[in-house]
Amino acid sequence: MHLSKGTAQAQESSEQRVLHSSTTLSKAYYTTGNHCYLRIHFYHHFLCRKMTNKGGHVDIVERKIRPVYEAIDNGNYKKAVQMADRLMSNKQKLPQLIQMAHIAKGVALFRSGKLSDALEEVDQVSRETITDEFIIQGLVVFYKDAKPDEIPKILEKAVAASKGLERMDFMNKLFLAYARTEHYKKQQQTAMNLYKLDSKKSTYWWAVFSNVLQANYSPDKNLSKKMFLPLAEKMVLKMIDDGGLHTEAEILLYLMILRMNGKVSEALKVVRCQVPEIEGSLLIHSDILEIELLQEANLHAELNACLKVYLRNRCDDWHNFTLYLDSLFHLIDIKWKPTDDNKDINLPDYTIHMAMEFIRSLLKDGDSTEMKSYRSPHLAKMEIKKRLKMLTQNEEAHSCVPETFNTLLKDYFERFGHKGCCFQEMSLHFDQAEDPKKLISELEETLRVDGVMSIDLLIEGKITDVKPANICNRYICVATLKYYAGLYNDLSFDEKLKVAQQLIGYHGKGLNLGKDLKSTELQYTDGFCLLGCHLLINLSNETNNGNDIWHIILILESALKASPHNPQMRIMLIVLYCKIGAFDPAHKIFNTLAIKYIQHDTLGYLMTSNAHRLGHFKSARTIYEAEEKFFLVGRRECVDQKLQAYKYGNFSKITEFIDFEKRLQNSLQHWTVKYYKFYLDVIHKSSSCEEALSFLKCAPCGDISLNENFLNQLIDNRDLKVIRNWEKLEVNQLQNEADWSKQLEAFHLKYISINLQLLGDIMEFGQIESNDSDPQSIISDLSTSLTKFIDESKQLYQSVLEHPGLKYSWKWHGPPQTRWKSIVNGGFNELLLKAASAMLHLLCPSEETKENVQIEISNICQALTDGLVQHNLCNENVKCFNGHNLEPYVLLVETVGYIVMLIAGCAKVIKSIPATKKNRKKKNGQQRQSMNLEKFKLFISSLQSVCDDVVQNLIAIKDTFLVQYFSRLRIAFNLQNEEQTLEKNDDLSDLWLKTYKTNESDMLKNVRDSYQASVQELLSVAKLKLNLIKSISL
């Protein structure tokens, strides 16, 4: 935590930056959108302009190829392909034009999602030896997204076929191509070969850094220590002997090598300018580097002394202040004492009394300067007392810091309570307070003026000499401390409700205080509303009444009108709307956040985890495509930035870009989006087996199935603490929740991959002609696939059932709950197992299974029918149409759709068994006879009846229930008594009454439209599967 100077509106400014805190994974900047296509056009336009200087025929090439790229830029891929085909059939037969036409056609095919066709088209050019610079650049533009490993192969052939300066130019490009694809050994060899030709220092440093990369990313760490790092160090020493290091980049690279090799003492000499051949003064952040090196070397005495000098100038750097305290207590533990050799140097603090003297000197220096607003010295006093208390050295703690924690915390509040960060910092030591209730009571007294709360006087206009933000922040800090201390838990339901109403009332009445604020600034009293809504949500959980969420949403919607740029209110609304199953309003609010760059990875889960499960399949696909575009463009831009770093010799940033690229590539969000979109296409869009097979051939990672090693490598980059929380948490609670959430999400990806793998196998078998394959082998392979699915599914379900996260009571402001709870509670996993088992018994019947298969079919269809009743969206026992009904209903429709596709695929396999060759007819006939076709037809007819019931149920909901229900729905304010309306609540001002009334109809309309969209899309899917099962014939 870095403590910078606070301002009166620290809370507001921190709220405005809440979303940007999610960008801490890297400082790399990415751009998304259509401009990446435009760059291709401008790039080729520029190249073609240059080409006109090399021959008259090139002007023809430019003129003819330009419209193709314009069509690509405009998204007219079909037109671009047609134009490229016409160019390839041109009578002039210009080789350059034909090659560029092939590349342009490949780009168009790739942009339209036809990767295999695009590769086949461009391979016609790349398989030749190309030395034309512009053709090579065109190939690089295509392959860097489609297949990066092909770029080095193209350039290797160009290097072999060229000479002189052209060869050096291609070798330069070849090195960058190896850097792009992370072939570190080859890039080191290429850099050395290039250095032998051009003798440039830059290429020599490329070779040095290539050895460093081999050492850093080699799986054999012993080889790194014995070969790569010594070789890199030897090369740098040669450069030092030849003339020294005279740039910061060169010095930082040398320091990197020394640190990786464990030679910290030598690195310290460089940083301290003790090596004449190296200009250590060029290092901009030498003080930070020295602190890091001393910490690595465990030189605690020197580290402590160095930090004392550092903190004299930057005493509010809390991170380094904690390092100072760590080194202090380490010196105390080892009973460190100065010797005769180090008495003349800057001595460290090696006793508590010395540390307290240092802290007092900082506080004393700050009395007459602006440092009085710095908080670290005050926090350090509490931290020292806390650590001594934990070491059971209470007497020493009392002698060094005689004040009690109650006194220290109260003093801290009086100094910094007006800052928005005060609660966060006081909570670090609040657990140490001797009497928390007494402390809270004393803090509340500081909020009174002549026995009246200062916030009341402020709202009434009786206080004008104090900034409104200061008074509001102090009151909010005390209220949140009470929340943290659990004092609200001791209140009765009515008392809690009264506190929440009072807080929300303060917010409404205090809006006049911020009437002169800009629309982009947050209202002074926004914190009151947020805390009040947190309390109301807790009350709603106590009553277990879903209707309460509606009224909380209405409060937040009204508050958002007054403070439209408050990110906390927006995100709370997103979560609550999804809680009642209304995705559309949540999606609209999410779009107003205007998330960019890495926030797609850290915050995108707010949408991707809800769109599909709430039945908004079209919106889900749009969201998934936008997320995929970020990861695609992000990877491209990350590689480009890495190559730029090579060109400018900024080696310290290259490893950051490499690590960040890997972090994006292995992101849980990345692969969740890929597989959710894949599942959506196969299950929801397929109207036939052929269409399903075309989707299944486009698996995200080439193979549909996901193995355990791949899932274990996934990295969870989600920002799960984006919603502010004031609850006191158990040790490691947040980390445990994050780990469980990631594991369950990985299980769900495995669930999707297993289901789609079975469909893929069955659809493939259905394409095999019996003339080309033995029917017995087809049925045997199909039986193997079904058996494998059953075994893998059972193993997965057992892992899920034993997982602690399945039965855990997830907080609404924590990680999003996965779909596993609804899957298991609804028995949908068991239904898929039973369907696969029934198909296996139908295709490969035995004496034992012949009699039971009809019972299995009956049980499956009965379970689906019971689910339709249980999860009926217009069940009379359910007071509110909400997500608790919508999510299992979506799963029901998806399960029915999956089983329909399973049956359709198996029916296609059965139909393919009869052969045309006479000598095989008898054998194939016997094969068909052995199957239980009558029972198979019974399964089809029973499932068709279930599909018809689903369709009719959805039509009834769409046409009657939604309209009738929302025409009479009204929102009540009191959580206990739904009869009490807003007008009877005295805690709300007239302004709030008017706002509630105007927002209620808008909110209900948005929610109704969202539900109708969900039902309509579910109906479309159900009709699609009904038509599919009707088309099955044997």
XYZ file of C-alpha atoms in Angstrom, residues 403-969:
567
model
C -0.626 4.768 24.465
C -3.347 2.126 24.224
C -4.637 0.994 20.843
C -7.914 2.766 21.613
C -5.984 6.005 22.068
C -3.819 5.491 18.982
C -6.792 4.671 16.776
C -8.809 7.590 18.109
C -5.894 9.942 17.509
C -5.487 8.562 14.003
C -9.188 9.112 13.297
C -9.059 12.705 14.561
C -6.134 13.406 12.238
C -7.189 11.519 9.119
C -10.875 10.618 9.522
C -11.762 13.065 6.752
C -9.878 10.958 4.209
C -11.687 8.251 2.292
C -8.917 5.736 3.001
C -9.174 6.070 6.799
C -11.332 2.959 7.303
C -9.021 0.770 5.263
C -6.005 1.811 7.319
C -7.705 1.712 10.716
C -9.004 -1.787 9.983
C -5.376 -3.004 9.851
C -5.129 -2.513 13.621
C -8.756 -2.287 14.766
C -8.692 -5.908 15.988
C -6.059 -4.892 18.541
C -8.338 -2.332 20.228
C -8.744 -3.041 23.935
C -12.441 -2.126 23.905
C -13.876 -1.831 20.365
C -17.341 -0.765 21.524
C -15.928 1.970 23.702
C -13.709 3.132 20.836
C -16.679 3.324 18.467
C -18.629 5.262 21.085
C -15.751 7.742 21.507
C -15.449 8.153 17.744
C -19.186 8.842 17.501
C -18.821 11.560 20.128
C -16.295 13.335 17.899
C -19.032 13.561 15.277
C -21.281 15.623 17.566
C -21.404 19.379 17.953
C -23.252 20.434 21.140
C -24.893 17.019 21.272
C -26.132 17.139 17.658
C -24.652 15.067 14.843
C -22.534 17.282 12.607
C -23.970 15.599 9.514
C -27.455 16.825 10.512
C -26.153 20.353 11.039
C -24.373 20.191 7.683
C -27.520 19.107 5.840
C -29.527 21.848 7.569
C -26.943 24.427 6.470
C -25.799 25.289 10.023
C -22.169 24.362 9.305
C -20.524 26.277 6.502
C -16.868 26.564 7.554
C -15.997 22.887 6.968
C -15.840 21.076 3.628
C -18.867 18.775 3.230
C -16.640 15.875 2.124
C -14.717 16.010 5.424
C -17.820 15.648 7.609
C -19.388 12.986 5.372
C -16.208 10.909 5.229
C -15.789 10.988 9.003
C -19.355 9.800 9.554
C -19.020 7.073 6.898
C -15.734 5.905 8.445
C -17.379 5.400 11.853
C -20.370 3.638 10.299
C -18.155 1.245 8.346
C -16.061 0.529 11.455
C -19.266 -0.463 13.253
C -20.055 -2.734 10.299
C -16.539 -4.216 10.456
C -16.727 -4.728 14.225
C -20.021 -6.612 13.839
C -21.961 -4.191 16.043
C -24.890 -4.201 13.632
C -25.190 -7.984 14.068
C -26.323 -7.465 17.662
C -29.304 -5.367 16.573
C -32.800 -6.686 15.970
C -34.262 -6.832 12.492
C -36.211 -3.600 13.003
C -33.158 -1.817 14.392
C -31.018 -2.897 11.439
C -33.701 -1.735 9.066
C -33.874 1.618 10.811
C -30.097 2.078 10.528
C -30.240 1.280 6.806
C -33.102 3.700 6.278
C -31.259 6.412 8.206
C -28.147 5.974 6.060
C -30.148 6.083 2.836
C -32.054 9.073 4.169
C -28.770 10.928 4.814
C -27.784 10.221 1.247
C -30.996 11.628 -0.169
C -31.034 14.703 2.047
C -27.340 15.365 1.454
C -27.618 15.547 -2.325
C -28.101 19.298 -2.041
C -24.551 19.525 -0.687
C -23.201 18.445 -4.053
C -25.526 20.392 -6.310
C -22.573 22.402 -7.634
C -20.456 19.342 -8.395
C -19.749 18.389 -11.982
C -21.689 15.448 -13.386
C -18.501 13.373 -13.479
C -17.823 13.909 -9.761
C -19.245 11.660 -7.080
C -21.715 12.958 -4.528
C -20.383 13.526 -1.011
C -23.001 11.214 0.480
C -22.658 8.266 -1.927
C -20.990 6.227 0.812
C -24.158 6.409 2.933
C -26.220 4.829 0.171
C -23.658 2.084 -0.508
C -23.410 1.094 3.156
C -27.181 1.242 3.581
C -27.680 -1.067 0.594
C -25.110 -3.514 1.977
C -27.130 -3.668 5.184
C -30.377 -4.153 3.267
C -28.879 -7.000 1.237
C -27.816 -8.707 4.464
C -31.368 -8.306 5.766
C -32.683 -9.783 2.534
C -30.458 -12.822 3.031
C -31.815 -13.216 6.552
C -35.428 -13.202 5.365
C -34.553 -15.247 2.245
C -37.078 -13.168 0.348
C -36.077 -12.482 -3.252
C -38.557 -9.610 -3.521
C -36.356 -7.462 -1.276
C -33.697 -7.242 -3.979
C -36.126 -5.376 -6.234
C -36.478 -2.527 -3.786
C -32.682 -2.344 -3.233
C -32.200 -2.092 -6.987
C -34.675 0.771 -7.061
C -32.705 2.630 -4.371
C -29.444 2.196 -6.265
C -31.012 3.217 -9.589
C -32.286 6.398 -7.976
C -28.906 7.091 -6.371
C -27.180 6.516 -9.715
C -29.286 9.277 -11.264
C -27.687 11.740 -8.841
C -24.178 10.270 -9.195
C -24.085 8.722 -12.686
C -20.342 7.988 -12.653
C -20.199 6.032 -9.399
C -18.578 2.670 -10.340
C -19.506 0.943 -7.081
C -23.212 1.627 -7.607
C -22.999 0.413 -11.184
C -21.285 -2.842 -10.284
C -23.663 -3.493 -7.386
C -26.581 -2.995 -9.776
C -25.017 -5.413 -12.275
C -24.733 -8.098 -9.589
C -28.252 -7.512 -8.220
C -29.938 -7.427 -11.620
C -28.299 -10.740 -12.466
C -29.434 -12.053 -9.096
C -33.069 -11.571 -10.149
C -32.343 -12.939 -13.627
C -32.570 -9.627 -15.529
C -29.531 -9.532 -17.780
C -30.443 -6.712 -20.182
C -30.348 -3.841 -17.639
C -27.145 -5.295 -16.183
C -25.582 -5.362 -19.650
C -26.570 -1.756 -20.324
C -25.009 -0.603 -17.055
C -21.874 -2.617 -17.762
C -21.494 -0.870 -21.107
C -21.507 2.500 -19.328
C -18.399 1.423 -17.415
C -16.536 1.598 -20.750
C -13.974 -0.975 -19.652
C -10.815 -1.087 -21.731
C -7.618 -3.047 -22.237
C -6.833 -5.542 -19.477
C -10.147 -4.861 -17.734
C -11.731 -7.247 -20.243
C -9.735 -9.966 -18.484
C -10.234 -8.747 -14.920
C -13.854 -7.513 -15.043
C -15.307 -9.247 -18.088
C -16.502 -12.117 -15.904
C -19.318 -9.889 -14.611
C -20.974 -10.384 -18.003
C -19.598 -13.663 -19.318
C -20.652 -15.564 -16.196
C -24.261 -14.364 -16.470
C -25.259 -13.822 -20.109
C -25.480 -17.492 -21.042
C -26.990 -18.797 -17.816
C -29.799 -16.218 -17.934
C -30.874 -17.113 -21.459
C -29.489 -14.149 -23.407
C -27.693 -16.212 -26.020
C -27.351 -13.534 -28.694
C -25.953 -11.027 -26.236
C -23.691 -13.729 -24.849
C -22.241 -14.431 -28.269
C -21.639 -10.720 -28.870
C -19.903 -10.420 -25.499
C -17.781 -13.501 -26.127
C -16.704 -12.157 -29.522
C -15.720 -8.812 -27.964
C -13.734 -10.607 -25.260
C -12.043 -12.840 -27.848
C -11.138 -9.772 -29.892
C -9.425 -8.281 -26.870
C -7.331 -11.405 -26.298
C -6.463 -11.639 -29.999
C -5.537 -7.981 -30.369
C -3.937 -7.948 -26.916
C -1.612 -10.780 -27.860
C -0.768 -9.110 -31.177
C -0.036 -5.769 -29.545
C 1.944 -7.428 -26.767
C 4.178 -9.139 -29.331
C 4.575 -5.896 -31.284
C 5.561 -4.032 -28.118
C 8.048 -6.790 -27.331
C 9.652 -6.455 -30.767
C 9.818 -2.688 -30.358
C 11.606 -3.225 -27.040
C 14.182 -5.351 -28.872
C 14.731 -2.610 -31.444
C 15.313 0.030 -28.756
C 17.281 -2.241 -26.420
C 14.813 -1.999 -23.538
C 15.567 -5.522 -22.306
C 14.070 -5.189 -18.832
C 10.625 -4.710 -20.386
C 10.884 -7.683 -22.735
C 10.558 -10.248 -19.966
C 7.533 -8.328 -18.655
C 5.871 -8.534 -22.057
C 6.691 -12.243 -22.382
C 5.272 -13.031 -18.940
C 2.240 -10.872 -19.568
C 1.593 -12.527 -22.929
C 1.712 -15.955 -21.261
C -0.584 -14.699 -18.511
C -3.118 -13.596 -21.108
C -2.764 -16.797 -23.122
C -3.377 -18.963 -20.034
C -6.104 -16.734 -18.623
C -9.105 -18.541 -17.152
C -11.341 -15.828 -18.604
C -9.792 -16.344 -22.051
C -10.544 -20.071 -22.212
C -13.894 -19.725 -20.481
C -14.997 -17.319 -23.203
C -13.665 -19.591 -25.951
C -15.455 -22.693 -24.687
C -18.682 -20.902 -23.750
C -18.866 -19.541 -27.291
C -18.015 -22.977 -28.706
C -20.759 -24.591 -26.606
C -23.223 -21.890 -27.584
C -22.622 -22.470 -31.294
C -22.922 -26.258 -31.094
C -25.898 -26.606 -28.737
C -27.938 -23.495 -29.525
C -27.328 -22.739 -33.199
C -27.142 -26.212 -34.754
C -30.265 -27.173 -36.670
C -28.799 -30.378 -38.138
C -26.010 -32.880 -37.566
C -24.047 -31.425 -40.476
C -24.193 -27.928 -39.011
C -23.188 -29.220 -35.577
C -20.216 -31.035 -37.106
C -19.068 -27.861 -38.862
C -19.031 -26.085 -35.469
C -17.349 -29.020 -33.725
C -14.489 -28.959 -36.218
C -13.615 -25.448 -34.972
C -12.555 -26.423 -31.445
C -10.768 -23.558 -29.615
C -7.485 -25.442 -29.096
C -7.660 -27.892 -31.979
C -8.865 -30.719 -29.759
C -12.260 -30.552 -28.061
C -11.186 -32.350 -24.894
C -9.285 -30.486 -22.167
C -6.734 -32.451 -20.140
C -5.894 -31.946 -16.493
C -2.463 -30.414 -17.147
C -3.997 -27.720 -19.340
C -6.666 -26.864 -16.765
C -4.089 -26.698 -13.962
C -2.054 -24.136 -15.924
C -4.941 -21.690 -16.174
C -4.402 -18.394 -14.342
C -7.256 -16.583 -12.630
C -6.849 -12.878 -13.456
C -10.355 -11.902 -12.352
C -10.681 -8.982 -9.951
C -12.873 -10.633 -7.333
C -12.618 -7.722 -4.884
C -14.024 -5.082 -7.210
C -17.056 -4.620 -4.935
C -16.135 -2.832 -1.724
C -16.648 -4.926 1.353
C -16.449 -3.851 5.005
C -16.970 -7.236 6.620
C -14.330 -8.754 8.845
C -13.032 -11.831 7.057
C -11.401 -14.949 8.389
C -7.735 -15.622 7.654
C -7.239 -16.661 4.000
C -10.994 -16.533 3.383
C -10.685 -14.442 0.223
C -7.893 -16.628 -1.133
C -9.831 -19.827 -0.411
C -12.922 -18.453 -2.146
C -10.858 -17.418 -5.180
C -9.190 -20.850 -5.361
C -12.484 -22.712 -5.048
C -14.115 -20.527 -7.667
C -11.266 -21.140 -10.112
C -11.359 -24.905 -9.504
C -15.124 -25.078 -10.060
C -14.816 -22.993 -13.230
C -12.141 -25.405 -14.469
C -14.467 -28.320 -13.662
C -17.196 -26.624 -15.692
C -14.862 -26.234 -18.675
C -14.071 -29.939 -18.353
C -17.818 -30.666 -18.222
C -18.395 -28.729 -21.439
C -15.441 -30.364 -23.206
C -16.521 -33.906 -22.240
C -20.075 -33.299 -23.490
C -18.931 -31.763 -26.771
C -16.291 -34.461 -27.303
C -19.007 -37.118 -27.275
C -21.107 -35.140 -29.755
C -18.044 -34.648 -31.960
C -17.304 -38.383 -32.022
C -20.913 -39.310 -32.827
C -21.222 -36.699 -35.587
C -17.941 -37.910 -37.127
C -19.158 -41.533 -37.107
C -22.344 -40.398 -38.826
C -20.294 -39.067 -41.760
C -18.566 -42.405 -42.392
C -20.063 -44.321 -45.292
C -20.618 -47.991 -44.609
C -19.050 -48.735 -47.994
C -15.748 -47.417 -46.684
C -15.813 -48.949 -43.224
C -17.005 -52.032 -41.431
C -20.330 -51.299 -39.667
C -19.232 -53.438 -36.755
C -16.186 -51.231 -36.222
C -18.345 -48.075 -36.390
C -20.666 -49.362 -33.663
C -17.676 -50.536 -31.650
C -16.045 -47.100 -31.854
C -19.324 -45.424 -30.946
C -19.707 -47.756 -27.971
C -16.171 -46.889 -26.879
C -16.940 -43.154 -27.047
C -20.113 -43.556 -24.999
C -18.324 -45.685 -22.401
C -15.483 -43.156 -22.188
C -18.010 -40.339 -21.726
C -19.766 -42.204 -18.926
C -16.518 -42.991 -17.096
C -15.080 -39.469 -17.422
C -18.383 -37.868 -16.397
C -18.703 -40.027 -13.286
C -15.170 -39.168 -12.264
C -15.798 -35.463 -12.835
C -19.117 -35.467 -10.946
C -17.501 -37.200 -8.000
C -14.794 -34.526 -7.870
C -17.444 -31.805 -7.955
C -19.576 -33.406 -5.237
C -16.539 -33.666 -2.945
C -15.437 -30.097 -3.596
C -15.901 -27.752 -0.592
C -17.048 -24.908 -2.855
C -20.210 -26.742 -3.945
C -21.923 -26.423 -0.565
C -20.213 -23.196 0.450
C -22.415 -20.184 1.159
C -21.012 -17.736 -1.390
C -21.162 -14.019 -0.622
C -22.978 -11.841 -3.129
C -19.969 -9.503 -3.371
C -17.404 -12.290 -3.829
C -16.566 -14.646 -6.699
C -19.501 -15.457 -8.988
C -21.161 -18.752 -8.185
C -20.613 -21.296 -10.951
C -23.443 -23.232 -12.597
C -22.540 -26.400 -10.739
C -25.005 -25.839 -7.903
C -27.922 -25.563 -10.347
C -26.600 -28.488 -12.414
C -26.337 -30.783 -9.392
C -29.548 -29.641 -7.682
C -31.484 -30.064 -10.918
C -29.931 -33.465 -11.597
C -28.923 -32.408 -15.115
C -25.551 -34.143 -14.844
C -27.293 -37.415 -13.983
C -29.690 -36.956 -16.898
C -26.829 -36.773 -19.376
C -25.288 -39.891 -17.885
C -28.585 -41.760 -18.132
C -29.078 -40.616 -21.745
C -25.601 -41.822 -22.738
C -26.178 -45.119 -20.926
C -29.541 -45.605 -22.682
C -27.943 -44.917 -26.077
C -25.220 -47.470 -25.314
C -27.807 -50.100 -24.398
C -29.863 -49.342 -27.513
C -26.907 -49.593 -29.898
C -25.218 -52.562 -28.199
C -28.018 -54.419 -26.432
C -27.373 -57.388 -24.177
C -29.720 -59.828 -22.499
C -29.465 -57.886 -19.241
C -30.138 -54.459 -20.733
C -32.922 -55.320 -23.189
C -35.586 -55.293 -20.499
C -34.231 -52.293 -18.575
C -33.704 -49.925 -21.477
C -37.393 -49.009 -21.744
C -37.406 -48.170 -18.033
C -34.307 -45.984 -18.544
C -36.004 -44.105 -21.385
C -39.148 -43.625 -19.325
C -37.146 -42.342 -16.350
C -35.240 -39.839 -18.504
C -38.370 -38.367 -20.063
C -40.193 -38.351 -16.727
C -37.281 -36.493 -15.099
C -37.388 -33.883 -17.855
C -41.145 -33.506 -17.437
C -40.784 -33.174 -13.653
C -38.070 -30.568 -14.181
C -40.429 -28.606 -16.394
C -42.934 -28.487 -13.537
C -40.352 -27.843 -10.832
C -38.618 -24.990 -12.668
C -41.705 -23.551 -14.297
C -41.161 -19.817 -14.627
C -44.806 -19.025 -13.890
C -45.251 -21.352 -10.932
C -47.996 -19.926 -8.730
C -45.946 -20.617 -5.579
C -43.179 -18.306 -6.787
C -43.899 -14.659 -6.076
C -41.321 -13.220 -8.397
C -39.957 -14.091 -11.814
C -36.240 -14.231 -10.970
C -32.934 -15.889 -11.678
C -33.595 -18.710 -9.227
C -36.122 -20.042 -11.747
C -34.532 -18.817 -14.949
C -31.114 -20.458 -14.573
C -32.365 -24.036 -14.004
C -34.902 -23.551 -16.801
C -32.070 -22.602 -19.176
C -30.207 -25.733 -18.073
C -33.345 -27.781 -18.683
C -33.683 -26.493 -22.248
C -29.970 -27.060 -22.875
C -30.166 -30.608 -21.503
C -33.143 -31.423 -23.713
C -31.308 -29.913 -26.689
C -28.162 -31.926 -25.970
C -30.056 -35.220 -25.713
C -31.890 -34.421 -28.972
C -28.560 -33.866 -30.739
C -27.201 -37.071 -29.174
C -30.140 -39.054 -30.547
C -29.934 -37.313 -33.941
C -26.247 -38.193 -34.251
C -26.809 -41.828 -33.259
C -29.731 -42.073 -35.698
C -27.459 -40.844 -38.467
C -24.937 -43.554 -37.574
C -27.662 -46.204 -37.707
C -28.889 -44.952 -41.094
C -25.377 -45.158 -42.501
C -25.056 -48.883 -41.700
C -27.016 -50.401 -44.679
C -24.586 -51.007 -47.558
C -25.057 -51.173 -51.312
C -22.672 -54.045 -51.955
C -24.522 -57.336 -52.158
C -21.878 -59.354 -50.387
C -22.179 -57.116 -47.332
C -25.944 -56.651 -47.202
C -26.614 -59.680 -45.060
C -23.941 -58.788 -42.540
C -25.141 -55.194 -42.258
C -28.716 -56.325 -41.947
C -27.778 -58.501 -39.048
C -25.978 -55.545 -37.499
C -29.133 -53.423 -37.691
C -31.261 -56.251 -36.430
C -29.149 -56.593 -33.323
C -30.025 -53.004 -32.375
C -33.162 -52.264 -30.417
C -34.694 -50.015 -33.078
C -38.209 -50.125 -31.667
C -37.008 -48.824 -28.343
C -34.934 -46.246 -30.184
C -38.060 -44.992 -31.930
C -39.835 -44.927 -28.561
C -37.028 -42.749 -27.177
C -37.411 -40.369 -30.126
C -41.186 -40.069 -29.774
C -41.002 -39.603 -25.976
C -38.372 -36.904 -26.276
C -40.362 -35.222 -29.019
C -43.275 -35.018 -26.609
C -41.024 -33.401 -23.977
C -39.753 -30.864 -26.523
C -43.316 -30.020 -27.486
C -44.227 -29.496 -23.808
C -41.264 -27.135 -23.377
C -42.271 -25.124 -26.439
C -45.893 -24.838 -25.313
C -44.840 -23.836 -21.806
C -42.574 -21.078 -23.122
C -45.285 -19.784 -25.439
C -47.696 -19.556 -22.492
C -45.143 -17.682 -20.410
C -44.334 -15.289 -23.225
C -47.929 -14.487 -24.154
C -49.652 -14.382 -20.787
C -47.652 -14.514 -17.599
C -45.088 -11.773 -18.239
C -47.707 -9.249 -19.318
C -50.172 -10.054 -16.525
C -47.578 -10.250 -13.778
C -45.818 -6.980 -14.501
C -49.028 -5.057 -15.055
C -49.842 -5.405 -11.340
C -46.357 -5.491 -9.812
